[in-house]
XYZ file of C-alpha atoms in Angstrom:
730
model
C -0.041 0.007 -0.022
C 1.245 3.566 -0.817
C 1.514 5.058 2.708
C 2.486 8.438 4.047
C 5.699 7.013 5.370
C 6.706 5.855 1.745
C 5.787 9.226 0.284
C 7.991 10.970 2.893
C 10.867 8.653 2.000
C 10.332 9.186 -1.750
C 10.218 12.983 -1.240
C 13.621 12.922 0.499
C 15.309 10.827 -2.246
C 17.245 12.880 -4.853
C 17.733 11.871 -8.531
C 20.782 9.737 -9.132
C 23.626 11.906 -10.562
C 24.799 11.102 -14.008
C 24.391 7.247 -13.873
C 26.850 5.653 -16.197
C 24.833 2.494 -16.593
C 23.128 2.206 -20.068
C 19.949 0.203 -19.965
C 19.650 -2.615 -22.433
C 16.424 -3.140 -24.533
C 15.584 -6.079 -22.333
C 15.803 -3.923 -19.236
C 13.384 -1.408 -20.852
C 10.832 -4.128 -21.300
C 11.484 -4.990 -17.704
C 10.541 -1.454 -16.546
C 7.406 -1.473 -18.735
C 6.281 -4.709 -17.053
C 7.179 -3.369 -13.566
C 5.174 -0.223 -14.239
C 2.343 -2.381 -15.166
C 2.571 -4.509 -11.981
C 2.922 -1.394 -9.898
C -0.227 0.123 -11.382
C -2.209 -2.953 -10.510
C -0.792 -2.942 -6.908
C -1.810 0.818 -6.734
C -5.279 -0.021 -7.886
C -5.731 -2.860 -5.461
C -4.584 -0.819 -2.503
C -6.831 2.000 -3.587
C -9.843 -0.114 -3.406
C -8.913 -1.262 0.064
C -8.394 2.400 1.221
C -11.894 3.235 -0.263
C -13.416 0.358 1.825
C -11.688 1.749 4.933
C -13.226 5.198 4.361
C -16.658 3.595 3.937
C -16.099 2.011 7.332
C -15.671 5.398 9.057
C -19.393 5.918 9.828
C -19.773 2.373 10.911
C -17.067 2.824 13.447
C -19.285 5.484 15.241
C -22.095 2.995 15.578
C -19.707 0.355 16.802
C -18.299 2.750 19.358
C -21.696 3.528 20.814
C -21.928 0.312 22.638
C -18.707 1.035 24.668
C -19.476 4.619 25.463
C -20.619 5.715 28.948
C -20.633 8.886 30.939
C -19.650 8.637 34.701
C -20.237 11.335 37.355
C -18.028 12.084 40.208
C -18.706 15.363 42.007
C -20.461 17.143 39.104
C -22.388 15.858 36.058
C -20.115 14.571 33.360
C -20.933 13.133 29.988
C -18.173 11.106 28.672
C -19.355 10.334 25.126
C -16.179 11.223 23.310
C -15.650 7.625 22.597
C -18.871 7.536 20.575
C -17.116 9.382 17.679
C -13.524 9.331 18.449
C -12.856 6.050 16.615
C -14.570 7.478 13.506
C -12.944 10.850 13.840
C -9.491 9.314 14.104
C -9.928 7.350 10.969
C -11.380 10.322 9.200
C -8.392 12.417 10.282
C -6.030 9.796 8.975
C -7.862 9.782 5.599
C -7.734 13.609 5.566
C -3.928 13.429 6.181
C -3.653 11.137 3.122
C -5.396 12.954 0.295
C -4.565 10.126 -2.182
C -6.808 7.828 -0.018
C -9.810 9.931 -0.706
C -9.864 10.236 -4.394
C -12.977 9.649 -6.511
C -13.418 6.694 -8.849
C -14.648 8.360 -12.045
C -16.442 5.306 -13.155
C -18.429 4.836 -9.810
C -18.308 8.607 -8.767
C -17.582 7.815 -5.110
C -14.896 8.987 -2.659
C -12.544 5.986 -2.982
C -8.981 5.590 -4.374
C -9.162 5.627 -8.217
C -8.444 2.195 -9.552
C -8.569 3.389 -13.135
C -4.848 3.862 -13.846
C -5.037 2.296 -17.309
C -2.695 -0.243 -18.957
C 0.931 0.666 -19.356
C 1.877 0.838 -22.977
C 4.290 -1.913 -24.327
C 6.720 -0.075 -26.465
C 9.813 -1.621 -28.059
C 10.633 -3.139 -31.529
C 10.783 -6.543 -33.003
C 10.980 -9.794 -31.195
C 10.558 -8.510 -27.664
C 8.134 -10.493 -25.553
C 5.726 -9.278 -22.954
C 8.453 -8.862 -20.326
C 6.945 -11.184 -17.784
C 10.090 -13.346 -17.525
C 12.419 -10.371 -17.268
C 10.185 -8.858 -14.571
C 10.662 -11.941 -12.338
C 14.583 -11.844 -13.091
C 15.057 -8.073 -12.633
C 16.631 -6.535 -9.573
C 14.369 -4.341 -7.600
C 17.181 -1.736 -7.185
C 18.165 -1.832 -10.793
C 18.153 1.618 -12.442
C 16.841 2.618 -15.830
C 17.862 5.642 -17.870
C 15.012 8.054 -18.690
C 15.627 9.833 -21.884
C 12.458 12.031 -22.012
C 9.683 13.032 -19.741
C 6.317 14.399 -20.889
C 2.754 15.190 -19.707
C -0.078 14.885 -22.142
C -3.938 15.292 -21.889
C -3.772 18.866 -20.450
C -2.078 22.076 -21.202
C -1.590 25.503 -19.596
C -1.721 25.876 -15.883
C -2.778 22.208 -15.136
C 0.174 20.843 -17.140
C 2.523 23.145 -15.284
C 1.048 21.687 -12.033
C 1.683 18.148 -13.239
C 5.222 18.998 -14.488
C 6.017 20.775 -11.179
C 4.962 17.567 -9.231
C 7.358 15.326 -11.125
C 10.789 14.893 -9.874
C 11.766 12.646 -12.730
C 14.119 14.266 -15.145
C 15.573 13.354 -18.473
C 19.016 11.870 -18.755
C 18.969 10.472 -15.154
C 18.501 6.934 -13.996
C 15.614 5.839 -11.771
C 14.242 2.689 -10.111
C 10.703 1.362 -10.796
C 9.459 2.630 -7.217
C 10.828 6.036 -7.922
C 8.899 6.432 -11.036
C 5.735 5.114 -9.477
C 6.228 7.534 -6.579
C 6.295 10.240 -9.232
C 2.933 9.124 -10.550
C 1.477 9.356 -7.100
C 2.913 12.815 -6.697
C 1.027 13.950 -9.667
C -2.121 12.157 -8.402
C -1.699 13.948 -5.049
C -2.069 17.364 -6.604
C -5.774 16.507 -6.662
C -6.624 18.007 -9.998
C -6.628 14.788 -12.064
C -9.111 11.794 -12.258
C -6.864 9.713 -14.463
C -3.037 9.166 -14.284
C -1.763 6.739 -16.912
C 2.076 6.246 -17.123
C 3.218 5.131 -20.548
C 6.756 3.777 -20.871
C 8.264 3.618 -24.252
C 11.716 2.081 -25.026
C 13.892 4.204 -27.316
C 17.473 4.069 -28.567
C 18.402 6.653 -25.897
C 16.622 5.100 -23.131
C 13.007 5.079 -21.813
C 10.612 7.748 -22.827
C 8.111 8.252 -19.926
C 4.824 9.931 -20.885
C 2.122 10.538 -18.262
C -1.265 10.666 -19.647
C -3.706 12.483 -17.371
C -7.376 13.638 -17.366
C -8.439 16.680 -15.519
C -11.294 16.754 -13.092
C -14.600 18.462 -14.247
C -15.300 22.013 -13.414
C -17.342 22.100 -10.142
C -20.534 24.183 -10.941
C -22.533 23.403 -7.840
C -23.221 21.075 -4.982
C -26.139 19.421 -3.105
C -26.240 18.119 0.468
C -28.792 15.487 1.517
C -29.364 13.974 4.973
C -28.410 17.138 6.876
C -31.184 18.085 9.356
C -28.918 19.971 11.750
C -26.097 21.220 9.440
C -26.651 24.904 8.656
C -26.743 25.944 5.016
C -24.372 28.863 5.831
C -21.751 26.224 6.973
C -22.160 24.288 3.753
C -21.775 27.338 1.514
C -18.677 28.465 3.451
C -17.003 25.166 3.034
C -17.558 24.904 -0.721
C -17.251 28.521 -1.614
C -13.729 28.383 -2.912
C -14.400 25.265 -5.078
C -17.269 26.755 -7.033
C -16.556 27.439 -10.691
C -13.047 25.856 -10.562
C -11.542 22.510 -11.783
C -12.395 20.116 -8.946
C -9.420 19.526 -6.699
C -9.647 16.463 -4.524
C -7.566 17.941 -1.805
C -9.757 20.923 -1.552
C -12.805 18.710 -1.545
C -11.281 16.737 1.356
C -10.702 20.079 3.278
C -14.359 21.193 2.607
C -15.562 17.767 3.830
C -13.442 18.222 6.897
C -15.025 21.549 7.658
C -18.522 19.892 7.664
C -17.274 17.093 9.837
C -15.515 19.557 12.238
C -18.864 21.427 12.533
C -20.464 18.269 13.790
C -17.580 17.688 16.241
C -17.654 21.231 17.507
C -21.371 21.331 18.037
C -21.456 17.838 19.559
C -23.836 16.492 16.962
C -23.405 12.852 16.044
C -23.110 13.098 12.353
C -20.582 13.078 9.395
C -20.241 13.071 5.740
C -20.460 9.505 4.483
C -20.355 9.894 0.687
C -19.559 12.511 -2.022
C -20.568 11.853 -5.700
C -18.524 13.782 -8.234
C -19.659 11.951 -11.458
C -21.147 15.241 -12.815
C -20.367 18.864 -12.450
C -22.474 19.056 -9.427
C -20.989 17.491 -6.242
C -23.562 15.497 -4.351
C -22.657 15.313 -0.635
C -24.484 12.705 1.574
C -24.554 13.301 5.216
C -25.550 10.870 8.106
C -26.931 12.119 11.326
C -27.722 9.788 14.352
C -31.348 10.050 15.432
C -32.594 9.178 18.871
C -34.808 6.074 18.698
C -35.880 5.544 22.359
C -35.042 7.130 25.810
C -34.868 4.314 28.583
C -34.789 5.007 32.322
C -32.821 2.654 34.475
C -32.395 2.780 38.297
C -29.110 1.648 39.570
C -28.926 -0.222 42.962
C -26.234 1.419 45.007
C -25.258 -1.751 46.794
C -25.179 -4.168 43.937
C -24.799 -1.872 40.877
C -27.681 -3.756 39.212
C -30.174 -1.998 37.179
C -33.915 -2.157 37.642
C -37.058 -0.568 35.978
C -38.511 1.032 39.101
C -37.289 3.413 41.786
C -38.416 5.824 44.446
C -38.738 8.718 41.880
C -41.443 8.561 39.401
C -40.183 8.011 35.837
C -42.008 10.949 34.352
C -40.536 13.279 36.975
C -37.002 12.512 35.673
C -37.779 12.298 32.047
C -39.525 15.654 31.905
C -36.116 17.292 32.583
C -34.645 15.907 29.362
C -34.865 17.970 26.245
C -33.565 15.135 24.141
C -36.613 13.348 22.677
C -37.130 10.411 20.265
C -36.811 11.563 16.680
C -34.326 14.248 17.298
C -30.726 14.204 16.065
C -28.526 13.223 18.997
C -26.366 15.912 20.376
C -23.540 15.523 22.901
C -23.902 19.048 24.150
C -27.733 18.651 24.601
C -27.010 15.474 26.534
C -24.693 17.125 28.832
C -27.296 19.848 29.611
C -29.922 17.132 30.164
C -27.678 15.391 32.720
C -26.983 18.591 34.413
C -30.788 19.246 34.690
C -31.476 15.754 36.168
C -28.565 16.080 38.522
C -29.653 19.627 39.726
C -32.868 18.034 41.029
C -30.688 17.122 43.949
C -32.105 13.587 44.300
C -29.410 11.482 42.814
C -25.792 10.564 43.631
C -24.948 9.679 39.965
C -26.481 10.178 36.594
C -25.229 8.415 33.576
C -26.126 8.401 29.847
C -25.387 5.266 27.853
C -26.116 5.528 24.070
C -26.458 2.106 22.407
C -27.129 1.097 18.655
C -30.826 0.839 18.079
C -32.460 -1.869 16.178
C -32.739 -1.068 12.411
C -29.693 1.258 12.568
C -27.725 1.617 9.270
C -24.889 3.619 7.883
C -27.145 6.000 6.011
C -29.767 6.099 8.880
C -28.052 5.540 12.207
C -30.255 5.286 15.256
C -29.361 5.222 18.882
C -31.118 4.176 22.117
C -30.304 6.505 25.062
C -30.246 4.706 28.520
C -30.431 7.152 31.387
C -28.970 5.452 34.562
C -29.572 7.151 37.859
C -28.457 6.266 41.388
C -30.862 7.734 44.042
C -29.739 9.118 47.260
C -31.388 9.575 50.719
C -33.688 12.609 50.388
C -35.152 13.087 53.870
C -34.316 13.314 57.597
C -33.707 15.424 60.597
C -30.980 17.950 60.832
C -29.746 20.529 63.365
C -27.331 23.487 63.070
C -26.547 27.057 64.076
C -25.902 30.449 62.775
C -25.393 34.026 63.662
C -27.940 36.763 63.876
C -26.783 40.370 63.462
C -29.986 41.767 65.209
C -29.620 40.167 68.584
C -27.073 42.330 70.157
C -27.305 45.395 67.943
C -28.561 47.562 70.811
C -25.302 47.473 72.646
C -23.110 47.315 69.507
C -21.686 43.890 70.516
C -21.089 40.873 68.425
C -23.998 39.153 66.840
C -25.894 36.441 68.718
C -26.131 32.807 68.018
C -29.164 31.031 66.581
C -29.881 27.327 66.709
C -31.948 25.530 64.149
C -33.618 22.119 63.941
C -35.484 20.955 60.864
C -37.057 18.058 59.050
C -36.850 17.902 55.274
C -38.096 15.671 52.509
C -36.896 16.596 49.032
C -38.690 13.723 47.209
C -42.137 13.753 48.665
C -44.282 10.909 47.249
C -41.576 10.303 44.538
C -42.644 13.621 42.746
C -39.535 15.648 43.425
C -41.542 17.930 45.685
C -39.905 19.431 48.895
C -41.347 19.591 52.323
C -39.481 21.497 55.136
C -40.517 21.962 58.690
C -38.172 24.096 60.801
C -37.663 25.916 63.974
C -35.166 28.554 64.823
C -34.384 29.811 68.379
C -32.038 32.501 69.229
C -31.194 34.850 72.092
C -33.918 37.314 70.930
C -35.512 35.907 67.686
C -37.491 32.830 67.014
C -39.069 31.436 63.801
C -41.385 28.306 63.086
C -42.014 27.471 59.390
C -43.536 24.863 57.256
C -42.827 25.066 53.413
C -43.845 22.938 50.598
C -42.262 23.400 47.122
C -43.432 21.904 43.798
C -40.419 22.692 41.369
C -42.487 21.966 38.309
C -46.220 22.219 38.658
C -47.910 19.465 36.687
C -45.065 19.496 34.148
C -46.251 22.623 32.365
C -44.363 24.069 29.357
C -43.179 27.020 31.314
C -41.483 25.036 34.172
C -43.592 26.936 36.751
C -42.784 26.246 40.366
C -45.047 26.809 43.411
C -43.980 27.433 47.006
C -46.445 27.549 49.781
C -45.379 28.707 53.322
C -46.842 29.022 56.770
C -44.835 30.948 59.195
C -44.918 32.343 62.707
C -41.833 34.404 63.835
C -40.658 36.883 66.374
C -37.910 39.279 65.235
C -36.148 42.034 67.082
C -36.944 45.586 65.943
C -33.957 47.062 67.619
C -32.754 48.407 64.229
C -35.657 50.753 64.157
C -37.062 51.046 67.744
C -33.929 50.423 69.847
C -31.883 52.967 71.696
C -29.267 54.426 69.117
C -25.932 52.846 69.965
C -23.905 55.572 68.367
C -25.723 58.436 70.195
C -23.329 58.720 73.092
C -24.989 61.774 74.595
C -28.342 60.045 74.755
C -26.825 56.977 76.436
C -24.909 59.222 78.849
C -27.914 61.410 79.685
C -30.031 58.609 80.846
C -33.314 60.238 81.829
C -32.070 63.553 80.609
C -32.074 65.094 77.048
C -30.404 63.795 73.932
C -28.682 65.581 71.201
C -31.196 66.025 68.570
C -33.468 63.255 69.896
C -36.496 62.764 72.118
C -36.537 62.040 75.769
C -37.470 58.495 76.774
C -40.868 58.408 78.444
C -41.348 54.856 79.336
C -42.121 51.591 77.600
C -39.843 48.794 76.740
C -36.250 49.164 75.539
C -36.684 45.917 73.614
C -39.317 45.802 70.944
C -40.104 42.738 68.854
C -42.263 42.198 65.854
C -44.314 38.997 65.865
C -45.901 37.914 62.590
C -48.266 35.268 61.425
C -48.097 34.761 57.684
C -49.352 32.474 54.893
C -47.771 32.770 51.404
C -48.134 31.222 48.048
C -45.616 32.139 45.345
C -45.349 30.961 41.735
C -42.053 31.277 39.814
C -40.720 30.490 36.291
C -37.867 31.166 34.002
C -38.519 34.131 31.764
C -35.567 34.537 29.370
C -32.145 33.100 29.498
C -30.769 33.872 33.022
C -33.892 35.651 34.062
C -36.373 34.411 36.682
C -39.731 35.803 37.695
C -42.176 35.106 40.511
C -45.589 36.239 41.452
C -46.982 35.806 45.027
C -49.789 36.468 47.440
C -49.585 36.424 51.171
C -51.617 37.280 54.191
C -49.910 38.796 57.280
C -50.753 39.884 60.733
C -48.180 41.711 62.743
C -48.057 43.056 66.307
C -45.313 44.287 68.693
C -44.300 42.750 71.949
C -41.646 43.083 74.529
C -38.989 40.545 75.471
C -41.678 38.614 77.537
C -44.122 38.459 74.570
C -46.426 41.099 76.133
C -48.230 43.334 73.672
C -46.811 46.873 73.080
C -48.535 49.809 71.435
C -45.764 52.471 71.863
C -41.966 52.404 72.027
C -39.389 53.866 74.470
C -40.099 57.349 73.366
C -43.919 57.031 73.196
C -44.222 56.680 69.468
C -46.947 54.254 68.046
C -45.682 50.860 66.886
C -48.624 49.977 64.644
C -50.251 52.007 61.744
C -53.722 51.054 62.749
C -53.369 52.133 66.436
C -54.691 48.627 67.385
C -52.508 45.849 68.875
C -51.932 44.445 65.335
C -51.785 45.445 61.686
C -53.214 43.130 58.937
C -52.443 43.153 55.384
C -52.927 41.099 52.140
C -49.688 41.495 50.037
C -49.250 40.807 46.264
C -45.618 40.479 45.317
C -43.934 40.592 41.882
C -40.172 39.840 41.663
C -37.821 39.646 38.601
C -34.242 38.506 38.900
C -31.191 38.194 36.581
C -28.345 36.076 37.451
C -25.144 35.582 35.236
C -24.216 31.881 35.120
C -20.721 32.821 36.397
C -22.275 34.649 39.407
C -20.412 37.810 38.537
C -23.661 39.798 37.952
C -26.974 39.886 39.708
C -30.106 42.134 39.402
C -33.223 41.841 41.460
C -36.276 44.083 41.303
C -39.381 43.581 43.354
C -42.639 45.276 43.855
C -45.205 44.678 46.734
C -48.637 45.959 46.922
C -50.697 45.780 50.111
C -54.380 45.149 49.207
C -56.928 46.928 51.489
C -59.511 44.062 51.307
C -61.015 45.380 54.620
C -61.315 48.979 55.708
C -58.654 48.632 58.563
C -56.101 46.634 56.312
C -52.940 48.277 55.205
C -52.667 49.929 51.767
C -49.179 50.773 50.596
C -46.808 50.024 47.623
C -43.139 49.051 48.132
C -40.513 48.871 45.359
C -36.897 47.688 45.887
C -33.956 47.207 43.501
C -30.635 45.584 44.076
C -27.721 45.208 41.595
C -24.288 43.545 42.092
C -21.234 43.230 39.807
C -17.849 41.583 40.312
C -14.856 42.535 38.057
C -11.720 40.569 37.716
C -8.353 42.416 37.572
C -5.915 39.511 37.508
C -6.049 37.715 40.794
C -7.670 40.676 42.423
C -11.508 41.178 42.165
C -13.475 44.314 42.590
C -17.114 43.893 43.832
C -19.660 46.687 43.772
C -23.265 46.756 44.906
C -25.974 49.149 44.936
C -29.621 48.935 46.447
C -32.535 51.178 47.128
C -36.230 51.357 47.811
C -39.381 53.469 47.943
C -42.522 52.993 49.992
C -45.714 54.979 49.187
C -48.870 54.712 51.293
C -49.596 53.310 54.823
C -46.325 52.633 56.450
C -45.998 50.991 59.905
C -42.641 52.022 61.566
C -41.510 48.255 61.583
C -41.885 48.178 57.677
C -39.474 51.067 57.104
C -36.061 50.539 55.533
C -33.261 50.357 58.200
C -29.859 51.683 57.138
C -26.551 50.706 58.746
C -24.937 47.545 60.038
C -23.120 44.407 58.956
C -24.875 44.111 55.639
C -25.517 47.783 54.934
C -23.190 50.677 56.065
C -20.306 49.017 58.103
C -18.968 51.108 60.975
C -22.465 51.519 62.320
C -24.656 49.326 64.334
C -27.772 47.752 62.779
C -30.104 50.557 61.724
C -27.988 53.265 63.233
C -27.715 55.495 60.212
C -31.486 55.850 59.897
C -34.827 54.270 58.884
C -37.027 55.807 56.169
C -39.617 55.492 53.441
C -36.874 55.709 50.882
C -33.139 54.648 51.001
C -30.059 54.123 48.805
C -27.045 52.168 49.928
C -23.847 51.628 47.883
C -20.829 49.461 48.579
C -17.466 48.672 47.016
C -14.879 46.030 47.895
C -11.420 45.059 46.728
C -10.847 41.351 47.339
C -7.324 40.117 47.358
C -6.560 36.367 47.691
C -4.088 35.370 50.457
C -3.882 31.630 51.164
C -6.789 29.508 49.995
C -9.487 29.844 51.181
C -8.650 33.221 52.800
C -9.157 36.617 51.222
C -8.301 40.109 52.416
C -10.898 42.793 51.715
C -10.846 46.646 51.631
C -14.303 48.204 51.500
C -16.324 51.417 51.705
C -19.988 51.857 52.209
C -22.483 54.718 51.841
C -26.108 54.980 52.832
C -28.904 57.584 53.105
C -32.671 57.669 53.810
C -32.983 60.542 51.276
C -34.413 62.853 54.109
C -37.495 60.438 54.541
C -36.928 59.458 58.081
C -39.346 62.086 59.442
C -42.257 60.827 57.128
C -42.247 57.468 59.015
C -45.012 57.266 61.640
C -43.602 58.492 65.024
C -40.206 59.454 63.330
C -38.315 56.630 65.141
C -35.067 57.707 63.449
C -35.341 61.393 64.533
C -36.380 60.398 68.075
C -33.048 58.479 68.385
C -31.031 61.199 66.779
C -30.020 59.034 63.807
C -28.101 61.088 61.197
C -29.985 59.859 58.086
C -26.792 59.739 56.035
C -23.472 58.092 56.811
C -20.468 56.155 55.425
C -17.977 53.690 56.585
C -14.644 52.057 55.384
C -12.320 49.507 56.629
C -10.708 46.142 56.008
C -11.267 42.473 56.870
C -10.697 38.914 56.056
C -13.095 36.465 54.462
C -12.963 32.652 54.714
C -15.000 30.440 52.321
C -16.735 27.687 54.298
C -19.273 25.041 53.433
C -22.075 27.207 54.940
C -20.892 30.283 53.137
C -18.240 33.014 53.396
C -17.367 33.826 56.993
C -16.510 37.601 57.355
C -14.521 39.370 60.044
C -14.343 43.132 59.346
C -13.106 46.344 61.142
C -14.732 49.457 60.060
C -14.532 53.249 60.774
C -17.629 55.497 60.137
C -17.753 59.102 59.356
C -18.013 60.108 63.017
C -14.589 58.333 63.554
C -16.242 55.572 65.556
C -14.930 52.017 65.060
C -16.747 48.752 65.114
C -16.035 44.999 64.382
C -18.498 43.093 62.219
C -18.885 39.377 62.163
C -21.191 37.905 59.445
C -21.905 34.767 57.298
C -22.549 35.279 53.649
C -21.860 38.152 51.264
C -22.240 41.658 52.401
C -25.632 43.072 51.434
């Protein structure tokens, strides 16, 4: 077989210099016979190479059975072996253009076996040379007296002559002459290459009869359901209106196959017909025949047809459906979607050849294999609440939590959580049910229903201002710019009972929307849960003047999150519906935006948020400003509380030793002079400035429960404060 290695060896060989050996007429006949034998060998090898090319697509189907994707920590789809065998063979064929030449008689992409018969020159009494061929030495040289190319002229003749290394008046072996024929063939412009050796008195006259390829006037592509027309036109643009060049055709076919590889679509070119001036390209794309679900037993690794999770709950997450062209990238996304349900330890996709699959119409059966995990149980933990000790400016208090959760209720993928949180000052009891995909609707709508009873400290609005030193020092006396305490409790808590239902769905790519309706009843109590109607300064605590306020609240929320997590935008609007005369009626709008910019190893994080409230406003619903997640350097709510607010923050994050980062930050917040418009003016009564800023430095440690932050800040009053928090600021 003519191989790339043999061509490289021939290319490195130089013509023999001035060989003194004069060939005899019998040796000339031997050369003729050897050329004939070599031509036959070339044709036989060509046919075998063509058969190898035809097996390329079959290799993909054979590789399907051995392909499997395995998951470790994150979903993986290891289906490269599905096409690697075929692609490797295809690349080898593309690296050997001679192995992808069309047979003009059959019009298919195979080696051309039509090399013709070698002419038997010579004069009187010379036999057919078969006996001499057997006796001749392989390394014996023959003198070439003349070299010519016939059948073409002009530029194509120049191409053929330039490819020949055989020159007149030099001696060559049979293999060197045949290598020359291959070099002409390798130019890609000729469909026929016929060497004619004629014995003359001066040596061997070598004539190479060639036939040019036809001019390519157009092309058609069949079997391509996924391949874009623009890709096809781009691949064949340089071939149109020119003499067909097999090498350029190979490159064009390679572009089409690379598109399939880059897009992860299981397809390739299986045939090109060039019998006419219009190239007919046939494409084969694998179609999904069936999608089969298998449950893997964690202990035995055996598969079964049934598991805890209902099959339709799993299969509805797959976008790959029977009848579609199989895409590796789409398969990866499907596995990610199934794994994101949080119900499985492992998700694997096994493609297998389907019954009735063929080279021209390949089909695959997709077997989705899942290993289920434990989805329910009791848990206990703890956290930090910044509101607990804000009155004295100390570090946050500790909160304990116990909960029961079931993430696969009734095998439907629904979640049920019952939890209780108890802290030094706060408490919360909540039962929540979530259906992540209500009845499998086309918009992937989710529903969350919550019943909650909590008691939260209102010290950030109704507590004694920790930064007002004069007020604290005066005791029963006056305060700088503030009111005089007249009685009541120094600790105010807001107790709420609420029931909420919220529907959410994806809107656009990376956008999520939700619509909710809730009923709430709120009242204020002291640390012993005794009802309160006024605070320490005699200001009312409820808007209605009764012991509790009631509201029906409609909520609309839209959120954008960049997949990398570097950008986030959240906008929400709440409308209190006065379904009864004494129910609250107000509108609240809030906006928050965050952006992280990378500057080499250093990252810059910026955040802005703001809000507006119009209508009935109980003091406990005002926007508090200041604290660990607002303006650092101030205690919780110590800057102010108002109907309107704006807070901006910026951080410079420098990595130290993983997972530790150092941070430099600055915060600014203002109530936009709206503090006095809040019922009872709680901010003015406590001498809060309404505007403030802070700056400082800190360290952040990434932990399994979120970033742990320890920060030291200085505010615009030159007061300092340590902040300890979990999660990102804001």
